[in-house]
Amino acid sequence: MSTLVVAEHDNAELKPVTLVVVAAASAIGGDIDILVAGGGCSAVADEAAKIVCVSKVLLADNDAYTHQLAENIAPLVAELGAGYTHVLAAHTTTGKNFLPRVAATLGVAQISDIIGVDSPDTFKRPFYAGNAIATVKSSDAIKVVSVRGTAYDGVAAEGGSAAIEAVTSVHDAGLSSFISEEIAKLERPELTAASIIISGGRGMQSGENFKLLEGIADKLGAAIGASRAAVDAGFVPNDMQVGQTGKIVAPDLYIAVGISGAIQHLAGMKDSKVIVAINKDGDAPIFQIADYGLVADLFQALPELEALL
Amino acid sequence: MKVLVPVKRVVDANVKIRVKPDKSGVDLTNVKMTVNPFCEIAIEEAVRMKEAGTATEVVAVAVGVSACQEQLRTCLALGADRAVLIETDVDIQPLGVATALKALQEKEQADIILFGKQSIDGDNGQTGQMFAALTGMPQGTFASEVTIENGKAYVTREVDGGLQKISTSLPVVITTDLRLNEPRYASLPNIMKAKKKQMDIFTPEELGVDVTPTLEVLSVEPPPVRAAGIKVESVEELVDKLKNEAKVIP
Ligand SMILES: Cc1cc2nc3c(=O)[nH]c(=O)nc-3n(C[C@H](O)[C@H](O)[C@H](O)COP(=O)(O)OP(=O)(O)OC[C@H]3O[C@@H](n4cnc5c(N)ncnc54)[C@H](O)[C@@H]3O)c2cc1C
Ligand SMILES: Nc1ncnc2c1ncn2[C@@H]1O[C@H](COP(=O)(O)O)[C@@H](O)[C@H]1O
């Protein structure tokens, strides 16, 4: 048994979610190799080589892979993955983009967004917005699996000393090109990595009012999230959306402010350790899953909260 | 230009589903079924392309049970020109859907294939990308803006860090994100007109494809329930609880 883990990175740094994927690979068992595919990404390979329980790092460093275009990455992963029993990646927008292409190229199913490994061919995954958990068994020769970022604690980033091997085959499909990106400048922890998150919903009324959350976030070292309604209304950008179709988070503390608690929002945060809800409607469904509920007007409660921290 | 829109019949997003006591699956008896919300967005985008003169024909296609005809009629009422049902009782999975759609695409030769990014029942997020791999097409996934110009597709993608813009050659697979557009409602006259629009039905066998799944669902369980929490009376009490009881803030 052997697993190929596809590293998530931005050519400069390895993303912590990769450590979670390696943890899932360890739960499967067998040898673990990591593929670092990118452009000018050798520093990432050096980082990957230090991860515990990794046998080998495969470094595919070529301009064709710089922007993780699925048309170029997928054939590479499929070519290399054919030599393994498992191919794993994170269930992030990067993994979601290329991994199904890998599976189809290999002619196998993909098991998306797993939260647990029962055995090398049997996995647990949520569906129906997390309202049901399926135990799924694969009869495919190669299991292609994407892993939820909150499924496991990441393995240690240091302690290993894997060899780095260069991959020479280049796949440049010529079907797509990168034009530009607007990556949000983060002054606070990244949502999926934060241990405290404070999120605002439609009840915030405007983007300007998110300042009320910022003061608290600064004091707590928290990340700021949002409901779909707040994103759709243009209060905040899309990368802040938590939920079934946004980001899945499970911090130690999640504070939901002016969020009603629709199942699609709960799907993204109900595995948080402690949930706080601040809402002026005492019947809002968010209170059904909140450990601590405060029925209050957020415009009064938030300044008070900031002052008390 | 022809646009093909694969649409899935799913449980309505507002329904709180129940897991069957014998753990064999989710109880779907008498549950309201609809067009998957992301597929509604895909239909809307296709119809707008037609209204703008970019597209000449919009074809909706579903793979699944006979009852999918209801959802296909909805798509016709929303502005699709004709519909195709690939009828099967198999509990079909993404690779099977993608394989069946590939066989249809060989007949249809569409230029733009507009998928939803995710089905809200399966939460797979796979079918569009798999179809793109099988047909050797480029893909613009999680699209919040699409422009077709000079034989190319320009796609703005919602990614974890923010937004990414790419361009691709045609034919292309696009998968829709929530903010691509706001779907319209079907008007009564259009619902009447939809009844007369063409709907073709094929079986996977007629298309020469095997859609047997390779994943077996061993059991389905409800998620763990959270223990009931408490209501606090004031912000002071909240801060006190967080510090001294939950110990999640210093
Ligand atoms: C296919 C699909 C996918 C979806 N994906 C997601 C997703 O990923 N994430 C997501 O979040 N949603 C998602 N949704 C949307 C979801 O169904 C809800 O519409 C959304 O979560 C509602 O956001 P909200 O709670 O901010 O707004 P609302 O439901 O409008 O709630 C606003 C709340 O604010 C409270 N409030 C108002 N004013 C105040 C005040 N002054 N003080 C205190 N409280 C106040 C109100 O009492 C109310 O409870 C999805 C929907 C669909 C159909
Ligand atoms: N049975 C189906 N029939 C038609 N289209 C489908 C079907 N299943 C999935 N799709 C398409 O693939 C998208 C993603 O679905 P999924 O991969 O299941 O998350 C959906 O939004 C549809 O556009």
XYZ file of C-alpha atoms and ligand atoms in Angstrom:
635
model
C 0.000 0.000 0.000
C 1.289 3.454 -0.863
C -0.194 6.935 -0.962
C 0.623 9.931 -3.108
C -0.319 13.164 -1.337
C -0.566 16.248 -3.543
C 0.832 19.197 -1.581
C -1.100 22.455 -1.402
C 1.108 25.540 -1.635
C 1.567 28.934 -3.263
C 5.051 28.181 -4.697
C 6.623 29.859 -1.661
C 5.101 28.073 1.328
C 3.435 24.787 2.068
C -0.186 25.221 3.259
C -0.887 23.690 6.689
C -3.834 21.712 5.265
C -1.236 19.443 3.627
C -0.331 18.196 7.121
C -3.974 17.187 7.622
C -3.926 15.244 4.344
C -0.736 13.471 5.448
C -2.507 12.590 8.715
C -5.319 10.981 6.692
C -2.699 9.133 4.636
C -1.137 7.825 7.874
C -4.553 6.584 8.976
C -4.727 4.586 5.736
C -1.237 3.150 6.341
C 1.664 2.282 4.029
C 4.306 4.506 2.440
C 3.542 8.196 1.902
C 5.093 10.256 -0.891
C 4.342 13.930 -1.464
C 4.118 15.616 -4.838
C 5.028 19.293 -4.970
C 3.970 20.572 -8.395
C 4.452 24.247 -9.136
C 6.718 26.840 -10.654
C 9.795 27.963 -8.709
C 8.601 25.905 -5.756
C 11.768 24.171 -4.543
C 11.474 25.867 -1.123
C 8.114 24.094 -0.724
C 9.756 20.749 -1.486
C 12.370 21.462 1.211
C 9.553 22.114 3.668
C 7.673 18.969 2.579
C 10.803 16.863 3.104
C 10.741 17.741 6.818
C 7.200 16.485 7.425
C 7.135 13.380 9.599
C 6.163 10.019 8.055
C 6.932 11.112 4.500
C 9.145 8.718 2.512
C 9.866 10.757 -0.583
C 9.123 14.177 -2.075
C 8.479 14.378 -5.810
C 9.248 17.848 -7.136
C 7.670 18.840 -10.465
C 8.981 22.361 -10.952
C 7.855 23.845 -14.250
C 6.116 27.004 -15.535
C 3.194 24.843 -16.700
C 2.321 24.157 -13.052
C 2.801 27.654 -11.552
C -0.915 28.454 -11.275
C -2.163 24.917 -10.557
C -4.188 24.895 -13.789
C -6.208 21.670 -13.639
C -5.599 20.870 -17.321
C -1.839 20.628 -16.629
C -1.722 19.349 -13.050
C -4.293 16.550 -13.462
C -2.414 14.556 -16.143
C 0.767 14.819 -14.060
C -0.960 13.562 -10.908
C -2.707 10.807 -12.891
C 0.581 9.673 -14.457
C 2.378 9.523 -11.111
C -0.685 8.344 -9.181
C -1.018 5.249 -11.373
C 1.859 3.796 -9.337
C 0.062 4.127 -5.987
C -2.954 2.583 -4.257
C -4.187 5.971 -2.981
C -4.046 9.548 -4.255
C -4.995 12.204 -1.705
C -5.441 15.975 -1.819
C -7.136 18.597 0.319
C -10.819 19.385 -0.296
C -9.957 23.039 -0.956
C -10.792 24.968 -4.125
C -7.418 23.831 -5.515
C -7.997 20.160 -4.734
C -11.643 20.299 -5.830
C -10.498 21.750 -9.147
C -7.959 19.155 -10.281
C -8.667 15.959 -8.303
C -11.888 14.836 -10.088
C -9.966 15.251 -13.353
C -7.317 12.898 -11.972
C -9.944 10.336 -10.954
C -11.688 10.410 -14.350
C -8.338 10.155 -16.149
C -7.559 7.048 -14.083
C -11.113 5.778 -14.734
C -11.990 5.593 -11.032
C -14.458 7.249 -8.674
C -13.477 10.023 -6.297
C -14.436 10.020 -2.651
C -14.900 13.688 -1.747
C -14.434 15.494 1.527
C -13.729 12.544 3.825
C -13.778 13.070 7.585
C -12.488 9.642 8.563
C -10.743 6.459 7.413
C -12.329 3.164 8.505
C -9.968 0.962 6.497
C -7.849 1.398 3.341
C -10.950 1.078 1.133
C -13.668 2.459 3.433
C -14.169 6.107 4.321
C -16.632 8.354 6.133
C -17.949 11.440 4.404
C -20.726 13.932 5.132
C -23.355 14.698 2.486
C -26.722 16.535 2.440
C -24.962 19.582 3.954
C -23.593 17.475 6.781
C -27.044 16.201 7.806
C -25.994 12.636 7.049
C -22.702 10.778 7.236
C -22.087 7.984 4.737
C -19.666 5.111 5.138
C -18.458 4.440 1.596
C -16.461 1.483 0.295
C -14.525 1.663 -2.953
C -13.809 -1.300 -5.216
C -11.477 0.728 -7.445
C -7.810 -0.260 -7.785
C -6.738 3.293 -6.996
C -8.610 5.291 -4.398
C -8.758 8.986 -5.204
C -9.762 10.862 -2.072
C -10.135 14.496 -1.021
C -9.785 15.236 2.688
C -11.725 17.803 4.713
C -9.355 20.306 6.338
C -10.897 19.737 9.769
C -10.864 15.915 9.566
C -7.619 15.347 11.461
C -5.041 17.277 13.410
C -2.107 17.848 11.084
C 1.020 15.731 11.522
C 4.217 17.437 12.713
C 5.751 19.750 10.122
C 9.255 18.991 11.368
C 11.111 15.833 12.205
C 11.314 14.001 8.886
C 14.106 13.967 6.333
C 12.727 12.629 3.078
C 14.722 12.577 -0.147
C 13.642 14.981 -2.897
C 13.377 13.538 -6.379
C 12.843 15.682 -9.494
C 9.980 14.762 -11.821
C 10.879 15.539 -15.407
C 7.668 14.830 -17.307
C 5.879 18.052 -18.271
C 2.199 18.280 -19.138
C 1.261 21.534 -20.805
C -2.176 20.981 -22.298
C -2.334 24.469 -23.830
C -6.080 24.626 -23.115
C -6.136 27.315 -20.448
C -4.125 30.315 -19.267
C -3.898 32.214 -16.050
C -4.752 35.922 -16.374
C -4.745 37.405 -12.885
C -5.801 36.943 -9.305
C -7.054 39.101 -6.486
C -5.926 37.397 -3.338
C -7.284 38.955 -0.166
C -4.592 40.580 1.976
C -4.821 38.952 5.362
C -4.188 41.035 8.441
C -5.680 38.293 10.568
C -5.359 34.491 10.738
C -6.694 32.567 7.749
C -10.231 31.241 8.371
C -9.444 27.553 8.073
C -6.375 27.884 10.321
C -7.813 30.162 13.045
C -8.572 28.914 16.543
C -11.171 31.649 17.083
C -13.596 32.916 14.429
C -16.168 35.672 14.668
C -18.655 35.724 11.778
C -21.246 38.245 10.712
C -24.481 37.705 8.827
C -27.218 39.743 7.203
C -27.942 41.238 10.627
C -24.721 43.282 10.293
C -26.625 45.455 7.759
C -23.516 46.751 5.930
C -19.847 46.113 5.197
C -19.008 49.194 7.242
C -20.522 47.566 10.340
C -18.067 44.652 10.079
C -15.698 47.092 11.847
C -17.597 46.124 14.994
C -16.275 42.590 14.529
C -12.752 43.743 13.680
C -12.122 45.328 17.067
C -13.099 42.080 18.792
C -11.150 39.946 16.328
C -8.030 42.019 16.998
C -8.341 41.507 20.740
C -8.903 37.758 20.391
C -6.509 37.104 17.514
C -9.539 35.812 15.640
C -10.356 35.414 11.955
C -13.492 37.009 10.510
C -16.069 34.986 8.591
C -19.494 35.611 7.102
C -22.732 33.975 6.023
C -23.687 33.695 2.382
C -26.282 36.418 2.837
C -23.565 38.849 3.978
C -21.383 37.934 0.990
C -24.258 38.091 -1.520
C -25.257 41.504 -0.170
C -21.723 42.687 -0.929
C -20.813 43.425 2.720
C -17.643 41.306 2.454
C -15.779 39.268 -0.210
C -16.496 35.635 -1.141
C -13.398 34.204 0.538
C -15.051 34.909 3.911
C -18.086 32.658 3.333
C -18.491 29.818 5.801
C -20.845 26.958 4.957
C -21.811 24.008 2.791
C -20.612 25.794 -0.306
C -18.000 28.018 1.290
C -15.337 27.154 3.839
C -15.623 24.403 6.415
C -14.176 25.455 9.767
C -13.899 23.907 13.231
C -12.172 26.399 15.553
C -12.081 26.236 19.360
C -14.508 29.153 19.464
C -16.996 30.283 16.801
C -19.030 33.428 17.446
C -22.005 33.869 15.085
C -23.365 37.407 15.048
C -26.596 38.311 13.246
C -26.687 34.882 11.593
C -29.962 32.924 11.650
C -28.430 29.442 11.424
C -29.612 28.009 8.083
C -28.522 24.372 7.549
C -26.138 25.504 4.807
C -24.326 27.783 7.242
C -24.318 25.193 10.050
C -22.742 22.693 7.629
C -19.623 24.837 7.663
C -19.190 25.461 11.397
C -21.142 23.037 13.575
C -18.038 21.005 14.418
C -16.537 23.994 16.249
C -15.675 23.173 19.876
C -17.597 26.060 21.447
C -20.301 27.993 19.597
C -21.618 31.395 20.670
C -24.633 33.016 19.013
C -25.608 36.664 19.297
C -28.982 37.310 17.710
C -31.920 39.538 18.580
C -34.413 36.806 17.654
C -34.575 34.293 20.522
C -36.143 31.720 18.189
C -33.367 31.817 15.595
C -32.242 28.229 14.782
C -28.610 29.124 15.521
C -29.491 28.923 19.245
C -30.247 25.204 18.868
C -26.574 24.448 18.329
C -25.028 27.280 20.377
C -23.310 26.438 23.666
C -23.855 30.021 24.772
C -26.653 32.094 23.304
C -27.157 35.797 23.884
C -30.463 37.284 22.773
C -29.486 40.880 22.123
C -29.148 43.623 19.566
C -25.701 43.195 18.085
C -25.195 46.964 17.833
C -25.311 47.096 21.636
C -23.687 43.754 22.434
C -20.607 44.061 20.203
C -19.221 47.338 21.648
C -19.844 45.972 25.149
C -18.047 42.751 24.292
C -15.076 44.607 22.857
C -14.835 46.748 25.972
C -14.886 43.700 28.275
C -12.123 41.770 26.489
C -23.097 28.336 -30.284
C -24.803 25.498 -28.465
C -24.950 25.310 -24.666
C -25.544 22.038 -22.848
C -26.668 22.236 -19.204
C -26.602 19.076 -17.057
C -29.170 19.410 -14.266
C -29.681 17.199 -11.249
C -32.940 16.416 -9.473
C -32.319 16.898 -5.744
C -34.136 17.338 -2.447
C -35.179 20.968 -1.980
C -32.558 23.008 -0.111
C -35.068 23.974 2.602
C -35.977 20.408 3.536
C -34.450 19.057 6.720
C -33.725 15.487 5.665
C -33.994 12.410 7.910
C -31.792 9.361 7.904
C -33.690 6.046 7.725
C -33.652 4.139 11.014
C -32.116 1.081 9.319
C -29.194 3.294 8.173
C -29.742 2.323 4.541
C -29.983 5.907 3.337
C -31.908 9.156 3.514
C -35.699 9.037 3.646
C -36.978 10.604 0.415
C -40.646 9.638 0.602
C -42.932 12.633 0.005
C -40.017 15.035 0.113
C -40.097 18.074 -2.177
C -37.704 17.661 -5.111
C -36.251 20.525 -7.164
C -33.591 21.450 -9.675
C -30.231 21.574 -7.855
C -29.724 25.310 -7.055
C -26.341 25.445 -8.804
C -27.935 23.929 -11.934
C -30.645 26.609 -11.833
C -27.844 29.165 -11.938
C -26.336 27.272 -14.898
C -29.652 27.324 -16.786
C -30.034 31.033 -16.068
C -26.542 31.749 -17.393
C -27.227 29.723 -20.551
C -30.525 31.514 -21.159
C -28.800 34.884 -20.673
C -26.163 33.830 -23.227
C -28.984 33.131 -25.657
C -30.697 36.429 -24.908
C -27.378 38.218 -25.481
C -26.950 36.487 -28.828
C -23.877 34.487 -27.751
C -25.732 31.185 -27.728
C -28.154 29.858 -30.326
C -29.559 26.846 -28.498
C -29.821 25.749 -24.855
C -30.236 22.036 -24.130
C -30.932 20.778 -20.592
C -29.984 17.197 -19.741
C -30.579 15.066 -16.673
C -29.311 11.593 -15.871
C -31.563 9.640 -13.563
C -35.031 8.315 -12.890
C -38.096 9.002 -15.017
C -39.298 11.658 -12.532
C -36.367 13.892 -13.595
C -38.717 14.949 -16.410
C -40.351 17.323 -13.893
C -37.076 19.162 -13.339
C -36.350 19.185 -17.075
C -39.797 20.782 -17.689
C -38.851 23.451 -15.142
C -35.679 24.134 -17.134
C -37.723 24.380 -20.338
C -40.021 26.866 -18.600
C -36.967 28.863 -17.563
C -35.910 29.171 -21.185
C -34.092 26.010 -22.317
C -35.025 25.095 -25.916
C -35.166 21.339 -25.509
C -34.341 18.639 -23.006
C -32.787 15.183 -22.886
C -33.274 12.586 -20.177
C -30.784 9.762 -19.903
C -33.041 7.447 -17.975
C -31.718 4.975 -15.426
C -32.795 3.627 -12.052
C -29.196 3.058 -11.019
C -28.152 5.194 -8.020
C -25.750 6.928 -10.314
C -22.424 8.473 -9.222
C -20.396 11.323 -10.755
C -18.138 9.185 -12.979
C -21.215 7.412 -14.386
C -22.967 10.739 -15.014
C -19.863 12.148 -16.692
C -19.532 9.033 -18.885
C -23.179 9.200 -19.969
C -22.890 12.937 -20.674
C -19.769 12.343 -22.756
C -21.765 9.968 -24.980
C -24.465 12.620 -25.367
C -21.898 15.324 -26.124
C -20.635 13.186 -29.011
C -24.080 13.641 -30.606
C -24.727 17.204 -29.485
C -21.298 18.783 -30.050
C -22.063 21.642 -27.657
C -19.546 24.491 -27.363
C -20.210 25.365 -23.734
C -21.194 22.829 -21.108
C -22.502 24.541 -17.984
C -22.529 22.402 -14.824
C -23.332 23.337 -11.249
C -20.272 23.334 -8.999
C -21.891 20.937 -6.552
C -25.020 18.908 -6.068
C -26.534 19.810 -2.703
C -27.512 16.211 -1.932
C -24.304 14.386 -2.838
C -21.952 17.311 -2.118
C -19.489 15.655 -4.507
C -18.268 18.575 -6.589
C -16.880 16.215 -9.219
C -19.046 15.733 -12.279
C -18.068 18.786 -14.376
C -14.348 18.244 -13.873
C -14.685 14.522 -14.652
C -16.604 15.281 -17.841
C -13.889 17.777 -18.816
C -11.199 15.126 -18.303
C -13.091 12.491 -20.308
C -13.683 14.863 -23.223
C -10.274 16.575 -23.033
C -11.853 19.994 -22.507
C -10.567 22.887 -20.403
C -12.579 23.871 -17.318
C -13.527 27.070 -15.538
C -14.780 25.908 -12.157
C -16.620 27.877 -9.413
C -17.390 30.669 -11.879
C -18.744 34.011 -10.666
C -18.366 35.689 -14.083
C -18.178 34.245 -17.598
C -17.565 36.041 -20.890
C -17.294 34.377 -24.279
C -15.278 36.479 -26.736
C -13.211 35.829 -29.880
C -13.514 32.072 -29.550
C -12.351 32.049 -25.954
C -13.942 31.809 -22.535
C -12.902 34.248 -19.809
C -13.824 32.990 -16.379
C -13.588 34.609 -12.940
C -13.292 31.830 -10.352
C -14.144 31.985 -6.636
C -11.122 30.413 -4.931
C -10.272 30.068 -1.245
C -7.930 33.068 -1.278
C -10.190 35.383 -3.296
C -10.752 35.527 -7.059
C -8.809 34.119 -10.005
C -9.231 34.985 -13.696
C -8.383 32.484 -16.418
C -9.022 32.122 -20.127
C -9.639 28.874 -21.982
C -10.190 27.605 -25.489
C -13.617 26.323 -26.615
C -15.392 23.973 -26.185
C -15.280 24.515 -22.436
C -16.749 23.163 -19.220
C -17.918 25.828 -16.778
C -19.139 25.066 -13.242
C -21.280 27.725 -11.574
C -20.823 29.330 -8.180
C -23.608 31.074 -6.270
C -22.790 34.603 -7.305
C -22.748 34.029 -11.081
C -26.319 35.315 -11.382
C -29.692 35.339 -9.709
C -32.049 32.886 -11.421
C -35.446 34.117 -12.632
C -38.792 32.550 -11.839
C -40.741 30.774 -14.555
C -43.781 32.732 -15.724
C -47.126 31.002 -16.196
C -47.147 31.425 -20.014
C -43.621 29.972 -20.138
C -44.680 27.015 -18.005
C -47.481 26.365 -20.529
C -45.095 26.713 -23.478
C -42.624 24.329 -21.846
C -45.161 21.502 -22.073
C -44.841 21.541 -25.860
C -41.063 21.670 -26.051
C -39.105 18.635 -27.218
C -37.861 16.083 -24.683
C -35.844 13.065 -25.861
C -35.287 10.048 -23.673
C -32.383 7.610 -24.038
C -31.128 4.804 -21.862
C -27.419 4.474 -21.054
C -27.480 1.228 -23.081
C -28.783 3.106 -26.126
C -25.863 5.495 -25.716
C -23.521 2.523 -25.323
C -22.334 3.378 -21.833
C -22.051 1.517 -18.543
C -22.957 3.649 -15.527
C -22.526 1.030 -12.787
C -21.079 2.699 -9.681
C -17.856 1.485 -8.065
C -18.590 3.027 -4.682
C -20.822 1.149 -2.303
C -22.573 2.991 0.506
C -22.315 0.635 3.492
C -24.369 2.765 5.857
C -25.761 6.251 6.390
C -25.984 7.766 9.840
C -27.136 11.058 11.294
C -24.316 13.337 12.471
C -23.547 13.456 16.195
C -25.946 15.813 18.001
C -24.549 18.685 19.999
C -25.505 18.820 23.639
C -28.010 21.598 24.316
C -26.424 24.869 25.360
C -27.644 27.682 27.578
C -28.790 31.257 27.136
C -26.792 33.902 28.949
C -28.403 37.090 30.228
C -25.685 39.612 29.509
C -22.396 40.246 27.747
C -20.633 40.082 31.150
C -22.013 36.616 31.772
C -20.966 35.538 28.280
C -17.388 36.721 28.780
C -17.273 35.082 32.214
C -18.459 31.728 30.772
C -15.984 31.864 27.916
C -13.117 32.618 30.293
C -13.910 30.432 33.262
C -16.195 27.632 32.050
C -15.291 26.963 28.418
C -11.770 28.371 28.879
C -11.542 29.374 25.228
C -10.413 32.960 25.797
C -7.680 34.204 28.130
C -27.404 25.989 -2.572
C -27.258 26.849 -1.381
C -26.015 26.967 -0.788
C -25.827 27.785 0.316
N -24.594 27.873 0.891
C -24.423 28.635 1.986
C -23.149 28.719 2.651
O -22.160 28.096 2.240
N -23.043 29.522 3.739
C -24.110 30.237 4.235
O -23.938 30.943 5.233
N -25.301 30.169 3.630
C -25.486 29.407 2.510
N -26.709 29.377 1.908
C -27.726 30.351 2.323
C -28.523 29.951 3.552
O -29.601 29.124 3.158
C -29.082 31.217 4.248
O -29.850 31.948 3.330
C -27.993 32.141 4.800
O -27.065 31.395 5.564
C -28.633 33.218 5.649
O -27.652 34.131 6.108
P -27.898 34.976 7.437
O -28.099 34.045 8.579
O -26.782 35.951 7.524
O -29.199 35.805 7.081
P -30.679 35.708 7.669
O -31.208 34.330 7.562
O -31.431 36.808 7.039
O -30.492 35.994 9.220
C -30.150 37.244 9.739
C -30.230 37.122 11.252
O -29.765 38.322 11.830
C -30.564 38.608 12.974
N -30.483 40.056 13.213
C -30.913 41.071 12.412
N -30.632 42.252 12.970
C -30.006 42.018 14.147
C -29.483 42.854 15.169
N -29.533 44.180 15.092
N -28.931 42.258 16.253
C -28.867 40.883 16.345
N -29.348 40.063 15.411
C -29.906 40.622 14.317
C -31.954 38.151 12.597
O -32.699 37.874 13.764
C -31.654 36.907 11.765
O -31.676 35.728 12.570
C -26.915 28.535 0.822
C -28.181 28.394 0.232
C -28.356 27.563 -0.844
C -29.722 27.426 -1.455
N -27.602 12.893 -12.369
C -27.196 14.039 -12.944
N -27.784 14.482 -14.071
C -27.381 15.624 -14.670
N -26.401 16.399 -14.200
C -25.779 16.013 -13.077
C -26.144 14.823 -12.386
N -25.345 14.699 -11.307
C -24.520 15.776 -11.313
N -24.775 16.567 -12.378
C -24.117 17.842 -12.727
O -22.887 17.943 -12.035
C -22.918 19.037 -11.095
C -22.093 18.693 -9.878
O -22.620 17.559 -9.222
P -21.783 16.710 -8.172
O -20.504 16.304 -8.837
O -22.658 15.544 -7.830
O -21.555 17.618 -6.993
C -24.397 19.298 -10.878
O -24.625 20.628 -10.467
C -24.953 19.031 -12.281
O -24.685 20.120 -13.158
